[in-house]
Short mmCIF file of C-alpha atoms and ligand atoms in Angstrom, two decimals:
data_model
loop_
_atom_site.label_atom_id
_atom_site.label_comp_id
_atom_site.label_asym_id
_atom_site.label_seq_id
_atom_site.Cartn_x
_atom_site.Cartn_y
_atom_site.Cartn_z
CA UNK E 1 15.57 -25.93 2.99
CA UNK E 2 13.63 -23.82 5.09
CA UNK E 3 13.02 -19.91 3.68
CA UNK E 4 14.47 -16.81 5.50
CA UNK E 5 11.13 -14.74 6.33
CA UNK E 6 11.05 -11.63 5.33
CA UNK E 7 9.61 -9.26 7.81
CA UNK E 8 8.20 -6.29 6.26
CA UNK E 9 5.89 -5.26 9.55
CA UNK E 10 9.45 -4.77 11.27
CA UNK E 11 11.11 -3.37 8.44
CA UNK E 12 8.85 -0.75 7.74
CA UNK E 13 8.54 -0.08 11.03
CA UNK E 14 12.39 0.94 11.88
CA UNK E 15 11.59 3.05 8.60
CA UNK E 16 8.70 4.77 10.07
CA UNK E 17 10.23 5.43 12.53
CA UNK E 18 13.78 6.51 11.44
CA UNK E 19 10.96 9.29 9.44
CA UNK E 20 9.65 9.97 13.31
CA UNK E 21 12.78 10.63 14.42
CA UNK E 22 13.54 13.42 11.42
CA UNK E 23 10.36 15.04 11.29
CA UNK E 24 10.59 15.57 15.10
CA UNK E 25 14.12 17.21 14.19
CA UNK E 26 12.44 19.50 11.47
CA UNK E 27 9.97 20.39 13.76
CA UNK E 28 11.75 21.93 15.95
CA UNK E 29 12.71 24.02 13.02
CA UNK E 30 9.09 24.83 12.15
CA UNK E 31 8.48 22.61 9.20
CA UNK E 32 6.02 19.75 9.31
CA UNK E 33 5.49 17.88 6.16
CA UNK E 34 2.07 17.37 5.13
CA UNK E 35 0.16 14.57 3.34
CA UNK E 36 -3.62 14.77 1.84
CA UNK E 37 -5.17 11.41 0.59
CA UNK E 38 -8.15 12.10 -1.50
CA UNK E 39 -10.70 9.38 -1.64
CA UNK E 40 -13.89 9.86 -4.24
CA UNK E 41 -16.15 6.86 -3.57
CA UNK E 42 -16.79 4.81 -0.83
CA UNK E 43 -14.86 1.33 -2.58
CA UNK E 44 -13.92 -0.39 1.45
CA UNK E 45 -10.90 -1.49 0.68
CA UNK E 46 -9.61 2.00 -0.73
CA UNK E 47 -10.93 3.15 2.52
CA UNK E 48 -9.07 1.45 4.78
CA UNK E 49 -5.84 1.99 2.81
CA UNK E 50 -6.57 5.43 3.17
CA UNK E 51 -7.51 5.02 6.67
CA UNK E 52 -4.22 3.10 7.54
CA UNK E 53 -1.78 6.37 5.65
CA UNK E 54 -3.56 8.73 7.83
CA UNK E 55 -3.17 6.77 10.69
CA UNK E 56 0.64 6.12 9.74
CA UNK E 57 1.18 9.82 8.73
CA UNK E 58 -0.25 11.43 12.71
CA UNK E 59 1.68 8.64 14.31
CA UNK E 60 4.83 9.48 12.52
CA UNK E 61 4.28 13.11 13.20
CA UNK E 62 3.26 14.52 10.16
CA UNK E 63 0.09 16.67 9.15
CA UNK E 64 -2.53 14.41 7.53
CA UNK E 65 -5.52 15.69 5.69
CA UNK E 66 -8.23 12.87 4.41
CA UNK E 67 -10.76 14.32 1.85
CA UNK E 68 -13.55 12.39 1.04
CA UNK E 69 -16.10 13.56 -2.19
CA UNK E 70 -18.90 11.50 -2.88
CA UNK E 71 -19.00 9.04 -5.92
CA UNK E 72 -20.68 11.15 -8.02
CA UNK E 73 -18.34 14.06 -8.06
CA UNK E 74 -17.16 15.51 -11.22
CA UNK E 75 -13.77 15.01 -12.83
CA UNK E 76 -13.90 18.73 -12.86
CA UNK E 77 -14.64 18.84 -9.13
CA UNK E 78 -11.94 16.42 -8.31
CA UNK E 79 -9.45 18.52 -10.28
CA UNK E 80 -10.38 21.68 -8.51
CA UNK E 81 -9.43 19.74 -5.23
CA UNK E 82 -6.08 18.80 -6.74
CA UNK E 83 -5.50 22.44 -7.69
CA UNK E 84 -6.41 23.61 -4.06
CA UNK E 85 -3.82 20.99 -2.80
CA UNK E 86 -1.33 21.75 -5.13
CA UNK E 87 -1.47 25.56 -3.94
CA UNK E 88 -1.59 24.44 -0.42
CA UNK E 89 1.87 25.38 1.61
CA UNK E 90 1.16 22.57 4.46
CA UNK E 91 0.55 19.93 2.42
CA UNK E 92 3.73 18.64 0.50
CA UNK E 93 2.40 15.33 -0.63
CA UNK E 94 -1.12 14.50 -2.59
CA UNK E 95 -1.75 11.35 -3.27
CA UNK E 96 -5.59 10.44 -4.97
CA UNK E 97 -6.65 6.44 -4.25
CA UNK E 98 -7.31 4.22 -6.81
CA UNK E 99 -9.37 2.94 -8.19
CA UNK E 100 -11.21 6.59 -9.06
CA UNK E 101 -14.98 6.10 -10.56
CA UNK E 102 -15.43 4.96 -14.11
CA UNK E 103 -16.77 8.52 -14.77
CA UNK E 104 -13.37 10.12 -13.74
CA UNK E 105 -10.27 10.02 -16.27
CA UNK E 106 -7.28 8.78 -13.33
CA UNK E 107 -4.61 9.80 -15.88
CA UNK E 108 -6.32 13.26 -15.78
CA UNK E 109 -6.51 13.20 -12.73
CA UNK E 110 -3.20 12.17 -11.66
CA UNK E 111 -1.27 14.36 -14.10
CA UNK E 112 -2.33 17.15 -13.07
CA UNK E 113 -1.02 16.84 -9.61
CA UNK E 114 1.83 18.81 -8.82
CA UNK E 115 4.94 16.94 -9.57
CA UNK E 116 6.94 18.33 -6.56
CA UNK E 117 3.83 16.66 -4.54
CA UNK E 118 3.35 13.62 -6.57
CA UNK E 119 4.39 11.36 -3.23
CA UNK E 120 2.87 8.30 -5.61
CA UNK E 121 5.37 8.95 -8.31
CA UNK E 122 2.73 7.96 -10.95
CA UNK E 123 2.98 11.46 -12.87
CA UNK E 124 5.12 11.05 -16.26
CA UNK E 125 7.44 13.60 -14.92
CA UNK E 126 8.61 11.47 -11.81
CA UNK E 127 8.47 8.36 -14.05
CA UNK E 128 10.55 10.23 -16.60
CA UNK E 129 13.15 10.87 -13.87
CA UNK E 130 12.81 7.20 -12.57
CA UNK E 131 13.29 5.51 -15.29
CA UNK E 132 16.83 8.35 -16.22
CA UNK E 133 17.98 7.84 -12.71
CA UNK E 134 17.29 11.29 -11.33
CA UNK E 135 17.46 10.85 -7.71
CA UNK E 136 14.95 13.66 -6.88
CA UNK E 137 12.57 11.48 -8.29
CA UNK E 138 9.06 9.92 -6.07
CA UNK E 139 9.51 6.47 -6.31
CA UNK E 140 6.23 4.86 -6.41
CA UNK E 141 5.97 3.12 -2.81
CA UNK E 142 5.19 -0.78 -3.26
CA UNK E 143 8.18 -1.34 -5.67
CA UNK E 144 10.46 1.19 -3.27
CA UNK E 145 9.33 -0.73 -0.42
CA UNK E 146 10.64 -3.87 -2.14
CA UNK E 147 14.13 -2.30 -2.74
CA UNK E 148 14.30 -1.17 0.67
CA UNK E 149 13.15 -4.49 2.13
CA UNK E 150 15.59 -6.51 -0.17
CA UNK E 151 18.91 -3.81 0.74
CA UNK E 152 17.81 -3.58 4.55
CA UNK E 153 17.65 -7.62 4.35
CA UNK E 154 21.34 -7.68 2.70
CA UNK E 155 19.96 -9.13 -0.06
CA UNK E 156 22.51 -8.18 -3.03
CA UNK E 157 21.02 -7.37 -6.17
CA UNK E 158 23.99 -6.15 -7.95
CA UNK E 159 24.28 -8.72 -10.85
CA UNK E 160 21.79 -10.97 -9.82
CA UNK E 161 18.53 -12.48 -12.06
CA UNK E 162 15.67 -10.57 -11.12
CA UNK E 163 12.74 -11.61 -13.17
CA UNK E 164 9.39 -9.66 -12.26
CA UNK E 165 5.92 -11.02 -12.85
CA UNK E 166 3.85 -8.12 -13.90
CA UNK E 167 3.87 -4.77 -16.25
CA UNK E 168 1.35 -2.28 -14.29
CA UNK E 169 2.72 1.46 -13.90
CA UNK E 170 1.97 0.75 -10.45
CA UNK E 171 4.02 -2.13 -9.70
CA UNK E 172 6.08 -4.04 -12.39
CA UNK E 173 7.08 -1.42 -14.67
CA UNK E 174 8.54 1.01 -11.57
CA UNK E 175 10.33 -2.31 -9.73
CA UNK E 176 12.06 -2.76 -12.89
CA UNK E 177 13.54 0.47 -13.42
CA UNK E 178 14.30 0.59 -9.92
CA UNK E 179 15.86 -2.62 -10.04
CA UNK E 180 18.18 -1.47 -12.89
CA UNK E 181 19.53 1.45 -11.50
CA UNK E 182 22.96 1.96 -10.93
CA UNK E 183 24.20 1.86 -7.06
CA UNK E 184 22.84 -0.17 -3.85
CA UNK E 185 19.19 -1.89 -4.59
CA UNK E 186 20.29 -1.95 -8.43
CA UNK E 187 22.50 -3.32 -11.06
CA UNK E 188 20.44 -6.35 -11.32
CA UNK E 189 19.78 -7.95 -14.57
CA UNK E 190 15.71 -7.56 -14.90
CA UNK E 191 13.29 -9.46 -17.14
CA UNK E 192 9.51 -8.48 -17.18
CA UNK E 193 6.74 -11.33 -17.46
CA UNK E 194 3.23 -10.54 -18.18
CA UNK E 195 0.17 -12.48 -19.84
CA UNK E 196 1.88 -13.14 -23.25
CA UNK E 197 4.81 -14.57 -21.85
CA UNK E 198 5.45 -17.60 -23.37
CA UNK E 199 6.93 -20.63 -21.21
CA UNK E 200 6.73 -18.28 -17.83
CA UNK E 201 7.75 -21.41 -15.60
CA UNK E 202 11.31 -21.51 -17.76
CA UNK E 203 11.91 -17.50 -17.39
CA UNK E 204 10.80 -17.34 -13.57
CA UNK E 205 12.84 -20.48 -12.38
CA UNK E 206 15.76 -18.17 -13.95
CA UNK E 207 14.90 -15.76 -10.92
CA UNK E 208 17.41 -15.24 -8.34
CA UNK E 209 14.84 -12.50 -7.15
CA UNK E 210 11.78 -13.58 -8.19
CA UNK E 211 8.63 -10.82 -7.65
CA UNK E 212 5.12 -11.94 -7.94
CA UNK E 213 2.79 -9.05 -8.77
CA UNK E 214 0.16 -10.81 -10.55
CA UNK E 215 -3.16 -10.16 -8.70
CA UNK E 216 -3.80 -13.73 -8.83
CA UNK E 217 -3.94 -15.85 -5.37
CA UNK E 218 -1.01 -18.52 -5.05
CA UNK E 219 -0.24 -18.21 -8.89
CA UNK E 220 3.32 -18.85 -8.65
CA UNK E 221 3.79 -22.10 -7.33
CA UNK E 222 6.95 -24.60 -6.18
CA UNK E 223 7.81 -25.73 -9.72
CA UNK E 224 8.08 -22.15 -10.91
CA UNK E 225 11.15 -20.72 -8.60
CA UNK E 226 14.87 -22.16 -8.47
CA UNK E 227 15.69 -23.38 -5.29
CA UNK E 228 17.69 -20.68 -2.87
CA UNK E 229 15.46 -18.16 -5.03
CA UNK E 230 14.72 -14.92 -3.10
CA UNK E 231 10.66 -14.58 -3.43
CA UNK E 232 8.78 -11.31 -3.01
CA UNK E 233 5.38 -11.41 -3.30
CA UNK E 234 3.63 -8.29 -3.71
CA UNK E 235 -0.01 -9.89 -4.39
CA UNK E 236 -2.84 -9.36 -1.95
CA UNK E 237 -6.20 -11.13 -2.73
CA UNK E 238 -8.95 -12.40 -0.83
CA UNK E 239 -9.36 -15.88 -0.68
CA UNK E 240 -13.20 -17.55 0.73
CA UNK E 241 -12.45 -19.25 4.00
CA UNK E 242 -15.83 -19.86 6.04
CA UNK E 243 -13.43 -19.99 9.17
CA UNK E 244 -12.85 -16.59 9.59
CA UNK E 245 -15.08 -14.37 11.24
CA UNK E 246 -14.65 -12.00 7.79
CA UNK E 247 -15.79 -15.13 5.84
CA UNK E 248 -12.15 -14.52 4.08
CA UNK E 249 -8.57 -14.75 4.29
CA UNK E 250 -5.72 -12.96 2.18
CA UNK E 251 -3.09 -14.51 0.66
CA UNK E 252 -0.33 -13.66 -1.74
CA UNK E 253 0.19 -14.39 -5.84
CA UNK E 254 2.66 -17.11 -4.69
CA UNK E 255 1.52 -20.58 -3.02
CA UNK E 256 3.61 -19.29 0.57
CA UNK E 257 4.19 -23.04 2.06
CA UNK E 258 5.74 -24.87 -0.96
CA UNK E 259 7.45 -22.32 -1.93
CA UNK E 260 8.98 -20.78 1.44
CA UNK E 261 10.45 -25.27 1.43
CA UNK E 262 12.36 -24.64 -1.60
CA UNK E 263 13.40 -20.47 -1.64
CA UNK E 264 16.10 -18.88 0.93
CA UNK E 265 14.34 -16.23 1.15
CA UNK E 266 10.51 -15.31 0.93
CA UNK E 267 7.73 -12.17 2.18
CA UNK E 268 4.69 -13.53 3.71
CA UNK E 269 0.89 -11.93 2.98
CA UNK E 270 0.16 -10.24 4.88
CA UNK E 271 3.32 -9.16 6.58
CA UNK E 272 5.87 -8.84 3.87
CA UNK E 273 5.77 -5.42 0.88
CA UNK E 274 1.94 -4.48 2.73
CA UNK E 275 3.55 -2.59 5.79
CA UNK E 276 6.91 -1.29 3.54
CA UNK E 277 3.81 0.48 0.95
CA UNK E 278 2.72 2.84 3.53
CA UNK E 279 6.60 3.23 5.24
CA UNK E 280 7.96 4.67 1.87
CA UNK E 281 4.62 6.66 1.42
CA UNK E 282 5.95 8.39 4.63
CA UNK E 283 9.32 8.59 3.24
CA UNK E 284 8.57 10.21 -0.05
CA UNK E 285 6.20 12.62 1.99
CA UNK E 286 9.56 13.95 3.97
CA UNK E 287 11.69 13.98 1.04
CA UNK E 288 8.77 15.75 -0.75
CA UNK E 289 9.17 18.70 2.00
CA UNK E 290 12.92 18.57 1.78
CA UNK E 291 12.95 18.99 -1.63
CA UNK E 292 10.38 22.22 -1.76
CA UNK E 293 11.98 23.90 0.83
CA UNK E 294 15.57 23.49 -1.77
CA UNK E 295 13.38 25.04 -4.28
P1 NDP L 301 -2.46 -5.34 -12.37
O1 NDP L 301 -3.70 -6.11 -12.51
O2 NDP L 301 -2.43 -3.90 -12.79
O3 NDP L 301 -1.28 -6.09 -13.15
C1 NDP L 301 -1.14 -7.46 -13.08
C2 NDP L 301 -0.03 -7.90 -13.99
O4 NDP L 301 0.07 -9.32 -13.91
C3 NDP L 301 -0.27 -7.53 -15.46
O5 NDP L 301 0.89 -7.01 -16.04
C4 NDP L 301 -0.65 -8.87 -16.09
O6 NDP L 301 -0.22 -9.02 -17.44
C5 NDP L 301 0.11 -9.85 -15.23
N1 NDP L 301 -0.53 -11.16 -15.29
C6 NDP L 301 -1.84 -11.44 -15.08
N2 NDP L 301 -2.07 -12.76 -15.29
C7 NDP L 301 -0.89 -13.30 -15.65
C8 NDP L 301 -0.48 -14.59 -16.02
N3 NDP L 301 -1.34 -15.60 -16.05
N4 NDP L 301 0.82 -14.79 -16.32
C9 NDP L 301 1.70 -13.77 -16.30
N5 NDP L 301 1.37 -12.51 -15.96
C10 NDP L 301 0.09 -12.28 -15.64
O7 NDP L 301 -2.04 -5.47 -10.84
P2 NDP L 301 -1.07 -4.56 -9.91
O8 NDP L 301 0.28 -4.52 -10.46
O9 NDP L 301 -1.75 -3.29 -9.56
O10 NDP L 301 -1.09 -5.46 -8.58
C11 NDP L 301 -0.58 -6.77 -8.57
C12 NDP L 301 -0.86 -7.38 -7.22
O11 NDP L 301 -0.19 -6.64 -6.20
C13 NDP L 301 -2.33 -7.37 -6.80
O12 NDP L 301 -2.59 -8.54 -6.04
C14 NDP L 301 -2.45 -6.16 -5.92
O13 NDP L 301 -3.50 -6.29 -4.97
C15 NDP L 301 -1.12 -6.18 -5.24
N6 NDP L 301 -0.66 -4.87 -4.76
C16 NDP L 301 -0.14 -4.83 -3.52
C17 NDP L 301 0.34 -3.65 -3.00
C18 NDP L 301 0.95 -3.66 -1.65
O14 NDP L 301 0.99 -2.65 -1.00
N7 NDP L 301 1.48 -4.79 -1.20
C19 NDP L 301 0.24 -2.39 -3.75
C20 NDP L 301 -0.22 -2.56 -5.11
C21 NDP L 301 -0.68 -3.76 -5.58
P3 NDP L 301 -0.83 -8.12 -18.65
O15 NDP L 301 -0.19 -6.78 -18.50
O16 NDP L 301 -0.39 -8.85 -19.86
O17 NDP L 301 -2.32 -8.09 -18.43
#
């Protein structure tokens, strides 16, 4: 057997563009939803995330503000920016990158955004309505892309075995609530793997959805996933390849060409849940407008 691929660059990009299409209808209306990415540091790889969402946000229509502070920049500092943004009528989404400086307390940080702007969905408040199924709530992006690439896919979750690899707040934890939800995207039966997992091969070959979000390169491999499995892999790590003009190549938490022989369906890295991150980032940003203008 020969996997399904999963194409998340064309996926997210009907989605981006389906966001175009309504922000070009509220715009005629006078409202323009408005993202600001803050960005305290200069880590390269936060900066070209935050590089690619601005980029994403003008070409989608939307107001985009970058701020960039300097390393050394207080915690107090970087609140005071939050507080400007959170008082700011054009912006309707704040999102800060991660990771912030070791100086700077993130939870801090990201609690004190304004939950109506919280386009990340980290703050308790939007994980509080995750988790109880309040649909006003920001669902972080990576584990909302997944949904939307698994329902847009027809990929039926209701009843099936998911089994996620992973506990962060970022990733895991959220694509197991969502995954557990009543309705389309949902009613699956979800386990949660981590470090202390004992036996992980004999949980994650009970996957019918199996997603890999690990942070470690081609972890899951051939003998780990049932065949006719559907495999998400959310991982992105740099691998050494001398080959490349970079001197590096990225690849996934799952090993993509034995496994892709054995599962019916699989994402590739890059490709796959990258381009759906930044799509649903959009997505939350328009729904974060919608919803203040209800208010
Ligand atoms: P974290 O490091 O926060 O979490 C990794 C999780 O994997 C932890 O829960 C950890 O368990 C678990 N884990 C680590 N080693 C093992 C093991 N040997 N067996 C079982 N579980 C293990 O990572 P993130 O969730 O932030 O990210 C995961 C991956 O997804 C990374 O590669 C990251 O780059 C990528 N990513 C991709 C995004 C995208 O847009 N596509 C967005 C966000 C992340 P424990 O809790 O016990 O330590």
């Amino acid at each position: 057997m020969s996997a399904r691929i999963l194409d998340g660059a064309a996926i997210g990009k009907t989605i981006r563009e389906e966001v175009a299409s309504e922000v070009a209808r509220l715009s005629g209306n006078g409202r323009k939803p408005g993202l600001a990415a803050v960005l305290v540091g200069e880590d390269p790889a936060s900066a070209v995330y935050v590089r690619s969402k601005g980029k994403a946000c003008e070409e989608a229509g939307m107001h985009s503000v970058t701020l960039r502070l300097p390393a050394d920049t207080s915690e107090s500092e970087l609140l005071s920016t939050v507080d400007r943004l959170n008082a700011d009528a054009s912006i309707h989404g704040i999102l800060v990158q991660l990771p912030l400086p070791r100086h700077i307390d993130s939870e801090k940080v990201l609690r004190r955004i304004d939950p109506g702007k919280d386009v990340d969905g980290f703050h308790p408040v939007n994980v509080g309505k995750l988790v109880t199924g309040d649909k006003s709530a920001f669902r972080p992006a990576t584990p909302y892309g997944v949904q939307q690439m698994l329902i847009r896919s027809g990929i039926e979750t209701k009843g099936a075995h998911a089994v996620i690899v992973g506990r962060s707040n970022i990733v895991g934890k959220p694509m197991a609530n969502l995954l557990i939800q009543q309705g389309p995207g949902g009613d699956a039966t979800v386990t949660v793997c981590h470090s202390r997992t004992r036996d992980l091969p004999t949980v994650t070959r009970q996957a019918d959805i199996l997603v890999a979000a690990i942070g470690k390169a081609e972890f899951v491999t051939a003998d780990m996933v049932r065949p006719g499995a559907v495999v998400i892999d959310v991982g992105i790590n740099r691998v050494d390849d001398p080959a490349r003009p970079r001197g590096y190549r990225l690849v996934g938490d799952v090993a993509y060409e034995p496994v892709a022989q054995i599962a019916s369906a699989i994402t590739p890295v890059p490709g796959g849940v990258g381009p759906m991150t930044i799509a649903m980032l959009l997505q939350n940003t328009l729904q974060a407008m919608k919803q203040a203008d209800l208010d």
